[in-house]
C-alpha cells in the first residue's frame, strides 16, 4: 500500500526531525525545524497529510524560520493535500529536488555483489565516541568535501542522529581505515534506510550492497515488516535498490523559495 507507506514514512520524519533540531514547531500536522543557516534540517515535514494547509499555516512556518535566522524548505508527497503545493507555488516556492522512495518486504537479501576481501561492516556503538565521530565524519565528507575538519554544526546534529533511540549506525572498514557509513531508523513495522556513503576510491566494491544486507538483517531482528530507502533519481541508490528487489512506489518533492 503505497499511500500507507508514504504516510508512515512522512510521520516518522515529522517525529524524528524535532529530536535532531535545535528548534521545532508543530504546524498543520507537520514539524517545522530550524538548525543553522543553510542547513538541510531547516525543513517542514509531514504537513497536509490530514487535510488542507492554509496561508496562515505557511505564515507561521516562515515566521518561525525568520525568528531563528534561517530560511527553510518544505517536503510534500503524493498524499499531501493539494492546498500546500498551491500556496507554495503562489509564494514563489519551486521544486528544487525529488527523492524516489523504494520499498520491499523485510527479509534476507541475496548477495548480488560480494563484499571485497578485507572489508568488514559493523554496527556503531552509540556509547563509543570514536565510533560516533567516524560515522559523523563519513556522513559529512560523503555529502561534502572529504578530509576537511567536520564543522561543529555537523558534529552536533550527527551526534543526535547516531544516538537517537530509533537509529542504528554502521561503519565499513578496510583493515583499520573507515571507508563508509550508513544508517537505519526503525519505527514500528517500517524501517527506513538512509544516509549511506562510501569513500570515492572504494566505490563499486560491494560496500553499498553490504550496507543494505546488514541494515536488512537488523530490521528483521527489530521486527520490521517493510523497508523503505530513498534516493535522488540520478544517484546509485535506486539502481542498487532495484537490484535487491525494492520497488519504486512514490516520490517526494522539496520546495524552496526563490530558486
Short mmCIF file of C-alpha atoms in Angstrom, two decimals:
data_model
loop_
_atom_site.label_atom_id
_atom_site.label_comp_id
_atom_site.label_asym_id
_atom_site.label_seq_id
_atom_site.Cartn_x
_atom_site.Cartn_y
_atom_site.Cartn_z
CA UNK A 1 0.00 0.00 0.00
CA UNK A 2 1.99 2.96 -1.29
CA UNK A 3 -0.18 5.54 0.47
CA UNK A 4 0.17 3.88 3.86
CA UNK A 5 3.93 3.50 3.41
CA UNK A 6 4.30 7.17 2.40
CA UNK A 7 2.17 8.38 5.29
CA UNK A 8 4.12 6.26 7.77
CA UNK A 9 7.44 7.49 6.42
CA UNK A 10 6.36 11.14 6.48
CA UNK A 11 5.06 10.71 10.03
CA UNK A 12 8.36 9.12 11.08
CA UNK A 13 10.31 12.09 9.78
CA UNK A 14 7.89 14.53 11.41
CA UNK A 15 8.50 12.76 14.74
CA UNK A 16 12.26 12.29 14.49
CA UNK A 17 13.33 15.61 12.95
CA UNK A 18 12.46 17.67 16.09
CA UNK A 19 14.71 15.37 18.13
CA UNK A 20 17.61 16.33 15.85
CA UNK A 21 16.92 20.05 15.50
CA UNK A 22 17.76 22.96 17.78
CA UNK A 23 14.25 24.35 17.38
CA UNK A 24 10.94 22.88 16.21
CA UNK A 25 7.27 23.73 15.96
CA UNK A 26 4.17 21.72 15.00
CA UNK A 27 2.14 23.33 12.19
CA UNK A 28 -0.66 21.73 10.13
CA UNK A 29 0.20 18.29 11.46
CA UNK A 30 3.85 18.55 10.43
CA UNK A 31 7.11 19.56 12.10
CA UNK A 32 8.85 22.81 11.21
CA UNK A 33 12.52 22.59 12.22
CA UNK A 34 15.33 25.13 12.40
CA UNK A 35 19.01 24.41 12.85
CA UNK A 36 21.60 26.83 11.44
CA UNK A 37 21.63 28.94 8.24
CA UNK A 38 21.79 26.86 5.02
CA UNK A 39 21.37 23.58 6.94
CA UNK A 40 19.41 20.65 5.47
CA UNK A 41 17.50 20.40 8.76
CA UNK A 42 15.63 23.66 8.13
CA UNK A 43 12.61 21.79 6.83
CA UNK A 44 8.84 21.47 7.23
CA UNK A 45 7.95 17.78 7.11
CA UNK A 46 4.62 15.94 7.22
CA UNK A 47 2.27 18.89 6.79
CA UNK A 48 -1.03 18.48 4.95
CA UNK A 49 -1.45 14.73 5.34
CA UNK A 50 -4.59 15.18 7.41
CA UNK A 51 -6.30 17.97 5.49
CA UNK A 52 -5.86 21.42 3.93
CA UNK A 53 -2.93 23.71 4.73
CA UNK A 54 -3.83 27.39 4.97
CA UNK A 55 -1.93 30.53 4.09
CA UNK A 56 -1.83 31.26 7.82
CA UNK A 57 -0.07 27.92 8.40
CA UNK A 58 2.67 28.84 5.93
CA UNK A 59 2.88 32.31 7.50
CA UNK A 60 3.52 30.61 10.85
CA UNK A 61 6.24 28.35 9.45
CA UNK A 62 8.00 31.23 7.69
CA UNK A 63 7.82 33.41 10.80
CA UNK A 64 9.36 30.59 12.85
CA UNK A 65 12.29 30.35 10.43
CA UNK A 66 12.79 34.13 10.48
CA UNK A 67 12.86 34.17 14.29
CA UNK A 68 15.69 31.65 14.21
CA UNK A 69 17.59 33.36 11.39
CA UNK A 70 17.18 30.69 8.73
CA UNK A 71 15.26 30.08 5.53
CA UNK A 72 13.55 26.74 5.14
CA UNK A 73 12.17 24.29 2.63
CA UNK A 74 9.03 22.15 2.53
CA UNK A 75 8.58 18.48 1.69
CA UNK A 76 5.46 17.08 0.04
CA UNK A 77 4.41 13.62 -1.15
CA UNK A 78 1.58 12.47 -3.44
CA UNK A 79 -0.83 12.33 -0.49
CA UNK A 80 -0.08 15.81 0.81
CA UNK A 81 -3.20 17.98 0.43
CA UNK A 82 -3.03 19.97 -2.81
CA UNK A 83 -3.54 23.23 -0.90
CA UNK A 84 0.06 23.17 0.36
CA UNK A 85 1.64 22.92 -3.09
CA UNK A 86 -0.75 25.57 -4.41
CA UNK A 87 0.17 28.03 -1.64
CA UNK A 88 3.88 27.30 -2.01
CA UNK A 89 3.73 27.95 -5.77
CA UNK A 90 1.74 31.14 -5.21
CA UNK A 91 4.51 32.47 -2.95
CA UNK A 92 7.31 31.64 -5.35
CA UNK A 93 8.49 28.32 -3.95
CA UNK A 94 9.73 25.87 -6.58
CA UNK A 95 10.54 22.17 -6.56
CA UNK A 96 14.33 22.01 -6.18
CA UNK A 97 14.81 18.29 -5.61
CA UNK A 98 12.99 14.99 -5.87
CA UNK A 99 13.56 11.80 -3.92
CA UNK A 100 12.36 8.41 -5.06
CA UNK A 101 11.06 6.02 -2.39
CA UNK A 102 11.85 2.35 -2.97
CA UNK A 103 10.13 -0.35 -0.90
CA UNK A 104 10.27 -4.09 -0.30
CA UNK A 105 9.25 -6.57 2.35
CA UNK A 106 11.78 -7.09 5.11
CA UNK A 107 13.72 -10.30 4.67
CA UNK A 108 17.16 -11.68 3.78
CA UNK A 109 18.85 -10.17 0.72
CA UNK A 110 20.72 -12.26 -1.78
CA UNK A 111 24.40 -11.46 -2.35
CA UNK A 112 24.28 -9.76 -5.74
CA UNK A 113 27.72 -8.16 -5.29
CA UNK A 114 30.02 -9.96 -2.83
CA UNK A 115 31.92 -7.87 -0.30
CA UNK A 116 35.56 -7.41 -1.19
CA UNK A 117 38.06 -9.44 0.84
CA UNK A 118 39.40 -7.42 3.76
CA UNK A 119 36.31 -5.21 4.13
CA UNK A 120 34.07 -5.51 7.19
CA UNK A 121 30.80 -3.85 8.19
CA UNK A 122 29.79 -3.44 11.82
CA UNK A 123 27.25 -1.56 13.95
CA UNK A 124 28.23 1.69 15.63
CA UNK A 125 28.29 1.64 19.41
CA UNK A 126 26.49 4.88 20.38
CA UNK A 127 28.42 4.90 23.66
CA UNK A 128 31.75 4.80 21.83
CA UNK A 129 32.75 8.40 20.95
CA UNK A 130 35.36 7.25 18.42
CA UNK A 131 32.83 5.13 16.53
CA UNK A 132 30.36 8.02 16.63
CA UNK A 133 32.89 10.52 15.26
CA UNK A 134 33.89 8.14 12.48
CA UNK A 135 30.23 7.89 11.47
CA UNK A 136 29.70 11.65 11.70
CA UNK A 137 32.82 12.37 9.65
CA UNK A 138 31.91 9.88 6.93
CA UNK A 139 28.42 11.36 6.63
CA UNK A 140 29.81 14.91 6.45
CA UNK A 141 32.53 14.03 3.94
CA UNK A 142 30.25 11.84 1.86
CA UNK A 143 27.99 14.79 1.16
CA UNK A 144 30.68 17.46 1.13
CA UNK A 145 34.45 17.88 0.93
CA UNK A 146 36.33 14.76 2.01
CA UNK A 147 39.06 15.05 4.62
CA UNK A 148 38.28 18.55 5.87
CA UNK A 149 37.53 19.32 9.51
CA UNK A 150 33.91 18.47 10.25
CA UNK A 151 32.01 21.68 11.14
CA UNK A 152 30.68 21.98 14.68
CA UNK A 153 27.06 22.09 13.50
CA UNK A 154 27.55 18.80 11.62
CA UNK A 155 29.01 17.19 14.75
CA UNK A 156 26.10 18.49 16.82
CA UNK A 157 23.41 17.06 14.56
CA UNK A 158 25.44 13.93 13.80
CA UNK A 159 25.59 13.01 17.47
CA UNK A 160 21.85 13.43 17.76
CA UNK A 161 21.32 11.12 14.80
CA UNK A 162 23.71 8.38 15.86
CA UNK A 163 22.46 8.37 19.47
CA UNK A 164 18.77 8.61 18.55
CA UNK A 165 16.92 5.71 20.27
CA UNK A 166 15.45 4.51 16.97
CA UNK A 167 18.69 4.90 14.96
CA UNK A 168 21.38 2.34 14.23
CA UNK A 169 24.61 3.38 12.53
CA UNK A 170 27.01 1.20 10.56
CA UNK A 171 30.65 1.61 9.53
CA UNK A 172 32.60 -0.11 6.77
CA UNK A 173 36.33 -0.62 7.23
CA UNK A 174 39.19 -1.93 5.17
CA UNK A 175 41.53 -3.02 7.91
CA UNK A 176 41.74 -0.03 10.24
CA UNK A 177 40.59 2.50 7.63
CA UNK A 178 36.97 3.67 7.79
CA UNK A 179 35.65 3.73 4.22
CA UNK A 180 31.90 4.21 4.58
CA UNK A 181 28.91 4.74 6.81
CA UNK A 182 25.20 4.04 6.76
CA UNK A 183 22.13 4.45 8.96
CA UNK A 184 18.88 2.68 9.78
CA UNK A 185 15.88 4.01 11.67
CA UNK A 186 13.26 1.51 12.75
CA UNK A 187 9.83 2.64 13.95
CA UNK A 188 7.17 0.00 14.47
CA UNK A 189 6.74 -2.19 11.41
CA UNK A 190 8.59 0.13 8.99
CA UNK A 191 12.35 0.52 8.65
CA UNK A 192 13.98 3.49 6.90
CA UNK A 193 17.38 3.02 5.23
CA UNK A 194 19.22 6.33 4.70
CA UNK A 195 22.50 8.20 4.85
CA UNK A 196 24.69 5.63 3.09
CA UNK A 197 28.06 6.89 1.83
CA UNK A 198 31.29 5.25 0.64
CA UNK A 199 34.62 6.99 0.02
CA UNK A 200 35.25 7.53 -3.67
CA UNK A 201 38.18 5.15 -4.09
CA UNK A 202 36.20 2.26 -2.57
CA UNK A 203 33.03 2.55 -4.62
CA UNK A 204 31.80 -0.30 -6.84
CA UNK A 205 33.35 -2.81 -4.43
CA UNK A 206 30.11 -4.22 -2.98
CA UNK A 207 30.06 -1.99 0.10
CA UNK A 208 26.68 -0.41 -0.59
CA UNK A 209 25.20 -3.88 -1.06
CA UNK A 210 26.75 -4.93 2.25
CA UNK A 211 25.16 -1.93 3.96
CA UNK A 212 21.78 -2.95 2.54
CA UNK A 213 22.21 -6.53 3.77
CA UNK A 214 23.33 -5.51 7.26
CA UNK A 215 20.54 -2.98 7.68
CA UNK A 216 18.03 -5.56 6.50
CA UNK A 217 19.37 -8.09 8.99
CA UNK A 218 18.93 -5.63 11.86
CA UNK A 219 15.45 -4.64 10.60
CA UNK A 220 14.46 -8.32 10.73
CA UNK A 221 15.76 -8.57 14.30
CA UNK A 222 13.77 -5.46 15.27
CA UNK A 223 10.51 -6.87 13.93
CA UNK A 224 10.03 -4.55 10.96
CA UNK A 225 7.91 -5.77 8.04
CA UNK A 226 8.62 -3.11 5.39
CA UNK A 227 11.90 -1.46 4.36
CA UNK A 228 11.98 1.96 2.68
CA UNK A 229 15.00 3.58 1.08
CA UNK A 230 15.03 6.98 -0.62
CA UNK A 231 17.47 8.44 -3.10
CA UNK A 232 17.82 11.01 -5.84
CA UNK A 233 16.89 9.59 -9.26
CA UNK A 234 20.41 10.08 -10.64
CA UNK A 235 22.18 8.54 -7.62
CA UNK A 236 23.30 4.95 -7.22
CA UNK A 237 20.66 4.23 -4.56
CA UNK A 238 17.76 3.50 -6.96
CA UNK A 239 19.92 1.19 -9.07
CA UNK A 240 21.14 -0.72 -6.03
CA UNK A 241 17.63 -0.90 -4.57
CA UNK A 242 16.22 -2.27 -7.83
CA UNK A 243 18.90 -4.97 -7.98
CA UNK A 244 17.99 -6.01 -4.45
CA UNK A 245 14.28 -6.38 -5.10
CA UNK A 246 12.99 -2.98 -4.00
CA UNK A 247 10.14 -1.36 -5.96
CA UNK A 248 9.80 2.35 -6.76
CA UNK A 249 6.42 3.33 -5.30
CA UNK A 250 6.30 7.13 -4.91
CA UNK A 251 8.33 10.37 -4.97
CA UNK A 252 8.70 13.23 -2.51
CA UNK A 253 9.42 16.81 -3.53
CA UNK A 254 11.34 19.52 -1.75
CA UNK A 255 10.15 23.09 -2.31
CA UNK A 256 12.48 26.05 -1.78
CA UNK A 257 11.78 29.77 -2.07
CA UNK A 258 13.45 31.79 -4.82
CA UNK A 259 15.46 29.03 -6.53
#
